[in-house]
Tab-separated table of C-alpha atoms in Angstrom:
chain	number	residue	atom	x	y	z
A	146	UNK	CA	-19.943	50.795	-49.887
A	147	UNK	CA	-17.510	50.816	-47.021
A	148	UNK	CA	-17.690	51.028	-43.772
A	149	UNK	CA	-16.163	54.134	-43.284
A	150	UNK	CA	-18.532	55.742	-45.985
A	151	UNK	CA	-21.365	54.526	-44.074
A	152	UNK	CA	-20.311	55.604	-40.809
A	153	UNK	CA	-19.550	59.190	-42.674
A	154	UNK	CA	-23.833	59.751	-43.704
A	155	UNK	CA	-24.973	59.313	-40.606
A	156	UNK	CA	-25.596	60.304	-36.931
A	157	UNK	CA	-22.824	58.393	-34.375
A	158	UNK	CA	-24.742	55.724	-32.227
A	159	UNK	CA	-25.394	57.502	-28.623
A	160	UNK	CA	-25.374	55.229	-25.132
A	161	UNK	CA	-28.678	53.753	-25.032
A	162	UNK	CA	-31.297	55.447	-22.804
A	163	UNK	CA	-31.495	52.701	-20.309
A	164	UNK	CA	-27.815	51.917	-19.749
A	165	UNK	CA	-27.267	52.592	-16.244
A	166	UNK	CA	-30.234	51.207	-15.149
A	167	UNK	CA	-30.351	48.086	-13.379
A	168	UNK	CA	-32.833	45.309	-15.790
A	169	UNK	CA	-34.594	44.563	-12.402
A	170	UNK	CA	-36.308	48.145	-12.439
A	171	UNK	CA	-39.577	48.804	-13.326
A	172	UNK	CA	-40.297	49.824	-16.524
A	173	UNK	CA	-42.014	53.205	-17.047
A	174	UNK	CA	-46.086	53.449	-16.941
A	175	UNK	CA	-47.498	54.401	-20.383
A	176	UNK	CA	-47.970	58.690	-21.328
A	177	UNK	CA	-51.002	58.134	-20.904
A	178	UNK	CA	-51.493	57.102	-16.875
A	179	UNK	CA	-48.776	59.035	-16.161
A	180	UNK	CA	-50.382	62.730	-16.617
A	181	UNK	CA	-53.066	61.998	-14.810
A	182	UNK	CA	-53.374	60.925	-10.874
A	183	UNK	CA	-57.185	59.326	-11.342
A	184	UNK	CA	-57.144	56.211	-9.484
A	185	UNK	CA	-58.827	52.610	-11.345
A	186	UNK	CA	-62.653	54.046	-8.997
A	187	UNK	CA	-65.617	54.246	-10.855
A	188	UNK	CA	-66.308	57.637	-9.768
A	189	UNK	CA	-62.546	58.878	-10.531
A	190	UNK	CA	-62.711	56.755	-13.915
A	191	UNK	CA	-65.779	58.663	-14.900
A	192	UNK	CA	-64.376	62.051	-13.916
A	193	UNK	CA	-61.825	64.300	-16.159
A	194	UNK	CA	-58.415	63.432	-14.782
A	195	UNK	CA	-57.278	66.076	-12.052
A	196	UNK	CA	-55.556	68.515	-13.542
A	197	UNK	CA	-52.174	69.107	-11.266
A	198	UNK	CA	-50.890	72.783	-11.002
A	199	UNK	CA	-47.619	72.911	-13.378
A	200	UNK	CA	-44.392	73.959	-11.695
A	201	UNK	CA	-40.870	75.220	-13.379
A	202	UNK	CA	-38.141	73.492	-12.039
A	203	UNK	CA	-34.500	74.543	-13.084
A	204	UNK	CA	-32.020	71.264	-13.426
A	205	UNK	CA	-28.445	70.902	-14.751
A	206	UNK	CA	-27.682	67.989	-16.567
A	207	UNK	CA	-24.211	66.949	-19.145
A	208	UNK	CA	-25.409	68.069	-22.423
A	209	UNK	CA	-25.453	63.599	-23.132
A	210	UNK	CA	-28.302	63.362	-20.996
A	211	UNK	CA	-29.869	65.716	-22.629
A	212	UNK	CA	-29.315	64.008	-25.715
A	213	UNK	CA	-30.210	60.403	-25.165
A	214	UNK	CA	-33.356	62.351	-23.517
A	215	UNK	CA	-33.845	63.339	-26.766
A	216	UNK	CA	-33.736	60.477	-28.302
A	217	UNK	CA	-35.644	58.394	-25.914
A	218	UNK	CA	-37.935	60.695	-26.165
A	219	UNK	CA	-39.016	61.071	-29.884
A	220	UNK	CA	-37.866	56.762	-29.844
A	221	UNK	CA	-41.710	56.413	-27.594
A	222	UNK	CA	-43.065	59.571	-29.793
A	223	UNK	CA	-42.983	61.754	-26.295
A	224	UNK	CA	-41.624	65.195	-25.685
A	225	UNK	CA	-38.915	65.354	-23.794
A	226	UNK	CA	-40.601	67.495	-20.476
A	227	UNK	CA	-42.977	64.368	-21.366
A	228	UNK	CA	-40.491	62.248	-20.333
A	229	UNK	CA	-38.700	63.253	-17.732
A	230	UNK	CA	-42.337	63.624	-15.661
A	231	UNK	CA	-43.192	60.706	-16.299
A	232	UNK	CA	-39.374	59.271	-15.544
A	233	UNK	CA	-39.912	61.663	-11.952
A	234	UNK	CA	-43.082	60.124	-11.255
A	235	UNK	CA	-41.801	56.290	-11.310
A	236	UNK	CA	-39.049	57.228	-9.318
A	237	UNK	CA	-40.688	59.048	-6.181
A	238	UNK	CA	-43.729	56.578	-7.057
A	239	UNK	CA	-46.059	59.742	-6.824
B	72	UNK	CA	-18.429	36.368	-44.417
B	73	UNK	CA	-20.375	33.914	-42.246
B	74	UNK	CA	-22.275	34.424	-39.453
B	75	UNK	CA	-22.915	31.697	-36.368
B	76	UNK	CA	-24.924	31.519	-33.640
B	77	UNK	CA	-23.833	29.511	-30.836
B	78	UNK	CA	-26.910	29.190	-28.492
B	79	UNK	CA	-28.156	26.536	-26.154
B	80	UNK	CA	-31.824	26.892	-24.290
B	81	UNK	CA	-29.733	25.875	-20.919
B	82	UNK	CA	-27.240	28.000	-19.056
B	83	UNK	CA	-24.118	26.942	-17.963
B	84	UNK	CA	-23.411	24.141	-20.721
B	85	UNK	CA	-20.259	26.284	-22.576
B	86	UNK	CA	-21.338	28.365	-25.015
B	87	UNK	CA	-18.863	31.335	-24.325
B	88	UNK	CA	-16.950	28.574	-24.125
B	89	UNK	CA	-17.489	27.441	-27.173
B	90	UNK	CA	-17.949	31.180	-28.774
B	91	UNK	CA	-13.851	31.804	-26.921
B	92	UNK	CA	-13.111	28.632	-28.437
B	93	UNK	CA	-13.659	30.129	-32.162
B	94	UNK	CA	-12.761	33.136	-31.794
B	95	UNK	CA	-9.240	31.363	-30.391
B	96	UNK	CA	-8.524	29.175	-33.974
B	97	UNK	CA	-8.966	32.750	-35.524
B	98	UNK	CA	-6.695	34.139	-33.182
B	99	UNK	CA	-4.012	31.049	-33.882
B	100	UNK	CA	-4.537	30.926	-37.090
B	101	UNK	CA	-4.266	34.419	-38.160
B	102	UNK	CA	-7.524	34.919	-39.197
B	103	UNK	CA	-10.050	38.202	-38.526
B	104	UNK	CA	-13.340	37.348	-36.264
B	105	UNK	CA	-15.585	39.704	-34.709
B	106	UNK	CA	-17.493	38.385	-31.352
B	107	UNK	CA	-20.568	39.674	-31.275
B	108	UNK	CA	-22.016	39.152	-27.453
B	109	UNK	CA	-25.540	39.261	-26.918
B	110	UNK	CA	-25.792	37.447	-23.368
B	111	UNK	CA	-25.850	39.955	-20.557
B	112	UNK	CA	-23.559	38.326	-18.550
B	113	UNK	CA	-21.266	39.520	-20.666
B	114	UNK	CA	-18.702	36.336	-20.460
B	115	UNK	CA	-17.341	36.424	-23.766
B	116	UNK	CA	-16.976	39.907	-23.386
B	117	UNK	CA	-14.712	39.306	-20.018
B	118	UNK	CA	-13.002	36.283	-21.844
B	119	UNK	CA	-11.933	38.572	-24.459
B	120	UNK	CA	-9.967	40.823	-22.283
B	121	UNK	CA	-12.014	43.680	-23.112
B	122	UNK	CA	-11.687	47.137	-20.831
B	123	UNK	CA	-14.637	49.543	-20.734
B	124	UNK	CA	-16.488	49.661	-23.931
B	125	UNK	CA	-17.483	52.784	-25.639
B	126	UNK	CA	-20.330	50.531	-26.810
B	127	UNK	CA	-21.896	47.257	-26.672
B	128	UNK	CA	-24.928	45.148	-28.374
B	129	UNK	CA	-27.822	46.588	-25.795
B	130	UNK	CA	-26.850	50.371	-27.729
B	131	UNK	CA	-26.445	48.652	-31.223
B	132	UNK	CA	-30.133	47.204	-30.598
B	133	UNK	CA	-32.173	49.779	-29.205
B	134	UNK	CA	-30.417	52.228	-32.009
B	135	UNK	CA	-30.982	49.825	-34.647
B	136	UNK	CA	-29.953	51.877	-37.768
B	137	UNK	CA	-28.640	50.046	-40.826
B	138	UNK	CA	-24.448	49.511	-40.252
B	139	UNK	CA	-24.402	51.550	-36.970
B	140	UNK	CA	-23.045	48.685	-35.570
B	141	UNK	CA	-20.035	49.224	-36.973
B	142	UNK	CA	-20.118	52.574	-34.623
B	143	UNK	CA	-19.417	49.542	-31.699
B	144	UNK	CA	-16.971	47.000	-32.920
B	145	UNK	CA	-14.240	47.413	-29.891
B	146	UNK	CA	-10.895	46.200	-30.100
B	147	UNK	CA	-10.336	43.299	-27.600
B	148	UNK	CA	-6.913	41.761	-25.275
B	149	UNK	CA	-6.080	39.384	-27.746
B	150	UNK	CA	-5.123	40.690	-30.796
B	151	UNK	CA	-5.686	43.582	-33.514
B	152	UNK	CA	-7.592	41.397	-35.919
B	153	UNK	CA	-9.877	39.898	-33.201
B	154	UNK	CA	-12.727	42.191	-32.079
B	155	UNK	CA	-15.954	42.045	-30.393
B	156	UNK	CA	-19.219	44.005	-29.791
B	157	UNK	CA	-19.181	43.891	-26.029
B	158	UNK	CA	-22.047	42.877	-23.788
B	159	UNK	CA	-23.679	44.745	-20.457
B	160	UNK	CA	-25.921	43.841	-18.421
B	161	UNK	CA	-28.637	46.641	-19.538
B	162	UNK	CA	-28.963	43.944	-22.786
B	163	UNK	CA	-31.698	42.747	-20.928
B	164	UNK	CA	-33.529	45.499	-21.723
B	165	UNK	CA	-33.379	44.210	-25.504
B	166	UNK	CA	-34.711	40.583	-24.496
B	167	UNK	CA	-39.050	41.738	-24.763
B	168	UNK	CA	-40.414	42.749	-28.271
B	169	UNK	CA	-39.931	46.146	-29.255
B	170	UNK	CA	-42.333	46.205	-31.680
B	171	UNK	CA	-42.126	45.892	-35.829
B	172	UNK	CA	-39.472	44.436	-37.231
B	173	UNK	CA	-38.136	43.525	-34.031
B	174	UNK	CA	-36.326	40.557	-34.419
B	175	UNK	CA	-34.489	41.654	-37.242
B	176	UNK	CA	-32.307	44.610	-35.114
B	177	UNK	CA	-28.711	42.975	-35.420
B	178	UNK	CA	-29.581	41.672	-38.647
B	179	UNK	CA	-30.264	45.526	-39.683
B	180	UNK	CA	-27.036	46.780	-37.430
B	181	UNK	CA	-25.116	44.426	-39.093
B	182	UNK	CA	-26.094	45.075	-42.550
B	183	UNK	CA	-22.724	44.812	-44.609
B	184	UNK	CA	-20.548	44.879	-41.602
B	185	UNK	CA	-20.028	40.514	-41.279
B	186	UNK	CA	-18.012	40.917	-44.904
B	187	UNK	CA	-14.875	42.585	-43.303
B	188	UNK	CA	-14.286	39.487	-41.315
B	189	UNK	CA	-13.304	36.034	-42.228
B	190	UNK	CA	-15.840	35.241	-39.011
B	191	UNK	CA	-18.349	36.216	-37.301
B	192	UNK	CA	-19.165	34.847	-34.103
B	193	UNK	CA	-22.600	35.565	-31.802
B	194	UNK	CA	-22.902	34.251	-28.290
B	195	UNK	CA	-26.333	34.093	-27.275
B	196	UNK	CA	-28.474	33.622	-24.219
B	197	UNK	CA	-29.518	30.853	-22.664
B	198	UNK	CA	-33.025	31.425	-23.421
B	199	UNK	CA	-35.532	31.391	-26.006
B	200	UNK	CA	-36.219	35.260	-25.971
B	201	UNK	CA	-36.181	38.266	-28.563
B	202	UNK	CA	-32.052	38.424	-28.383
B	203	UNK	CA	-31.780	34.999	-29.536
B	204	UNK	CA	-34.614	35.653	-31.528
B	205	UNK	CA	-32.414	38.614	-32.950
B	206	UNK	CA	-28.831	36.469	-33.252
B	207	UNK	CA	-30.659	33.602	-34.863
B	208	UNK	CA	-31.882	35.655	-37.892
B	209	UNK	CA	-28.866	37.233	-38.427
B	210	UNK	CA	-26.759	34.263	-38.820
B	211	UNK	CA	-25.744	31.966	-41.627
B	212	UNK	CA	-24.911	28.641	-39.438
B	213	UNK	CA	-26.465	28.088	-35.503
B	214	UNK	CA	-23.666	26.001	-33.686
B	215	UNK	CA	-26.267	24.346	-30.427
B	216	UNK	CA	-23.836	23.401	-27.744
B	217	UNK	CA	-25.144	20.703	-24.763
B	218	UNK	CA	-23.388	18.697	-22.152
B	219	UNK	CA	-23.869	15.405	-21.858
B	220	UNK	CA	-26.997	15.340	-19.149
B	221	UNK	CA	-30.675	15.184	-19.219
B	222	UNK	CA	-31.616	18.502	-18.733
B	223	UNK	CA	-29.266	19.807	-21.435
B	224	UNK	CA	-30.358	17.301	-24.207
B	225	UNK	CA	-34.008	18.649	-23.623
B	226	UNK	CA	-32.271	22.423	-23.540
B	227	UNK	CA	-30.498	21.109	-27.352
B	228	UNK	CA	-33.419	20.041	-28.442
B	229	UNK	CA	-35.686	23.304	-27.858
B	230	UNK	CA	-32.657	24.748	-29.428
B	231	UNK	CA	-32.389	23.063	-32.427
B	232	UNK	CA	-36.380	23.603	-32.912
B	233	UNK	CA	-35.714	27.119	-32.129
B	234	UNK	CA	-33.593	27.405	-35.279
B	235	UNK	CA	-36.287	25.607	-37.548
B	236	UNK	CA	-39.192	28.209	-36.423
B	237	UNK	CA	-36.574	31.108	-36.938
B	238	UNK	CA	-35.641	29.514	-40.802
B	239	UNK	CA	-39.207	28.484	-41.131
B	240	UNK	CA	-39.782	32.487	-40.426
B	241	UNK	CA	-37.178	35.383	-40.251
B	242	UNK	CA	-34.117	33.199	-41.878
B	243	UNK	CA	-34.919	30.810	-44.407
B	244	UNK	CA	-30.537	30.952	-44.899
B	245	UNK	CA	-30.016	29.209	-41.275
B	246	UNK	CA	-28.633	25.951	-40.830
B	247	UNK	CA	-27.889	24.144	-38.148
B	248	UNK	CA	-24.446	23.136	-38.272
B	249	UNK	CA	-23.746	20.803	-35.761
B	250	UNK	CA	-24.725	20.054	-31.929
B	251	UNK	CA	-21.711	20.405	-30.139
B	252	UNK	CA	-20.838	18.030	-26.379
B	253	UNK	CA	-19.194	19.960	-24.294
B	254	UNK	CA	-17.573	19.400	-20.843
B	255	UNK	CA	-18.105	15.368	-21.431
B	256	UNK	CA	-16.675	13.353	-19.194
B	257	UNK	CA	-16.803	9.922	-21.039
B	258	UNK	CA	-16.078	7.426	-18.803
B	259	UNK	CA	-19.319	8.033	-16.602
B	260	UNK	CA	-21.839	5.413	-17.863
B	261	UNK	CA	-24.676	8.203	-17.927
B	262	UNK	CA	-23.198	10.525	-19.950
B	263	UNK	CA	-22.469	7.612	-22.064
B	264	UNK	CA	-25.616	6.680	-22.186
B	265	UNK	CA	-26.932	10.638	-23.197
B	266	UNK	CA	-24.167	10.845	-25.728
B	267	UNK	CA	-25.798	8.291	-27.316
B	268	UNK	CA	-29.169	9.083	-27.310
B	269	UNK	CA	-28.085	12.087	-28.769
B	270	UNK	CA	-26.482	10.630	-31.796
B	271	UNK	CA	-29.377	8.257	-32.087
B	272	UNK	CA	-31.715	11.505	-32.437
B	273	UNK	CA	-28.966	13.580	-34.538
B	274	UNK	CA	-27.325	11.562	-36.196
B	275	UNK	CA	-23.926	13.295	-37.977
B	276	UNK	CA	-24.972	16.695	-36.579
B	277	UNK	CA	-23.640	15.821	-33.260
B	278	UNK	CA	-19.924	16.646	-33.673
B	279	UNK	CA	-17.117	14.426	-33.374
B	280	UNK	CA	-14.979	16.758	-31.614
B	281	UNK	CA	-16.142	15.827	-27.486
B	282	UNK	CA	-14.941	18.843	-25.611
B	283	UNK	CA	-13.870	16.779	-22.378
B	284	UNK	CA	-13.928	19.346	-18.801
B	285	UNK	CA	-10.333	20.719	-18.138
B	286	UNK	CA	-9.614	22.855	-15.460
B	287	UNK	CA	-7.505	24.925	-18.645
B	288	UNK	CA	-10.612	26.619	-20.264
B	289	UNK	CA	-11.865	28.613	-17.053
B	290	UNK	CA	-8.302	29.007	-16.387
B	291	UNK	CA	-7.640	30.723	-19.986
B	292	UNK	CA	-11.182	32.746	-19.605
B	293	UNK	CA	-9.688	34.135	-15.934
B	294	UNK	CA	-6.650	35.527	-17.595
B	295	UNK	CA	-8.217	37.306	-20.803
B	296	UNK	CA	-6.029	34.667	-23.040
B	297	UNK	CA	-7.012	32.237	-26.113
B	298	UNK	CA	-6.994	28.657	-25.377
B	299	UNK	CA	-4.281	28.234	-27.705
B	300	UNK	CA	-1.632	30.662	-26.012
B	301	UNK	CA	-2.531	28.894	-22.387
B	302	UNK	CA	0.254	26.377	-22.120
B	303	UNK	CA	-0.981	23.640	-20.695
B	304	UNK	CA	-1.323	19.984	-21.856
B	305	UNK	CA	-5.351	19.785	-20.911
B	306	UNK	CA	-5.931	23.220	-22.969
B	307	UNK	CA	-3.602	21.986	-26.709
B	308	UNK	CA	-6.125	19.027	-26.126
B	309	UNK	CA	-9.246	21.368	-26.368
B	310	UNK	CA	-7.441	23.529	-28.254
B	311	UNK	CA	-6.876	20.911	-31.341
B	312	UNK	CA	-10.800	19.571	-30.537
B	313	UNK	CA	-11.584	23.795	-31.226
B	314	UNK	CA	-9.766	23.384	-34.464
B	315	UNK	CA	-11.515	20.276	-35.744
B	316	UNK	CA	-14.878	21.769	-34.150
B	317	UNK	CA	-14.310	24.842	-36.165
B	318	UNK	CA	-13.269	23.248	-39.266
B	319	UNK	CA	-16.193	20.607	-39.567
B	320	UNK	CA	-18.139	24.169	-39.024
B	321	UNK	CA	-16.186	26.406	-41.131
B	322	UNK	CA	-14.468	24.126	-44.603
B	323	UNK	CA	-14.000	26.874	-46.337
B	324	UNK	CA	-11.896	28.701	-43.445
B	325	UNK	CA	-9.194	25.643	-43.434
B	326	UNK	CA	-5.718	26.265	-43.869
B	327	UNK	CA	-5.081	25.957	-47.496
B	328	UNK	CA	-8.118	26.675	-49.009
B	329	UNK	CA	-8.402	29.264	-51.686
């Protein structure tokens, strides 16, 4: 089978989600830690994670970015919403 | 066709120079070559005069699907028969174990692509990390590069050990084709001692093509052209040594052989 025919049968290569990320940028924390603001103090650990109020924001992004987000989220076993939450929390250190 | 990984555990010994030198011989002989740049410093990519490639080895390894590397092949400024899968700084993200079969991502992504070329050369980063494991798992032959210095010789020993480990795990067909001494100044007594040590330890594995330090090499790299196209006595000397190395490592690709 030629390379061309193989190429025609599968979705094309896309840019890696971290292609624009400098290698020294800290990696994302596991999503389980990112969905909670609970600290490592004993009292926090024993309590159920504190639930935060969720808000909706509208964001315009290029289709290519959305595609990269979907690919990266799929790779990490997350929803796009969870991935964006993780990235934003990581970047804003909140 | 043959896939060669060019490696050393020490940086700055000339891995990209050897990669570009082998590519230059292919350029001179009209043989189709694919350079796979697995070094996030992307020096081989720069030396091949590649302008803003759409995709890189970072994208290929992040994707990892069988045959996907074909989508990332770019042209070079050298000639239509010299191709590259470029590197970029973000490739450093892939230099960690990313799960099951992590070291086999490049081999899987290349799939049958090497068959379309007379030669595939993989330029490794100067580390024993996941990128080098991927390169060695995808290669048929390893060319170890060293300088005739104490630290570089230790780097060469570590590289040969790495080849043995990969041969015993993910790639039983891998073998070390040659140890190449680069940037030699043989008139220096210290270097003579180190070269003798290397030959004593590794015998015929040490290539007779000892590459001297010549200013024409960085000049040609800076100009983004093959060393064979750089017209100076030093460039001609180095070009001939690269041809000898090419024929030594790849005897089946010698001109005139079927």
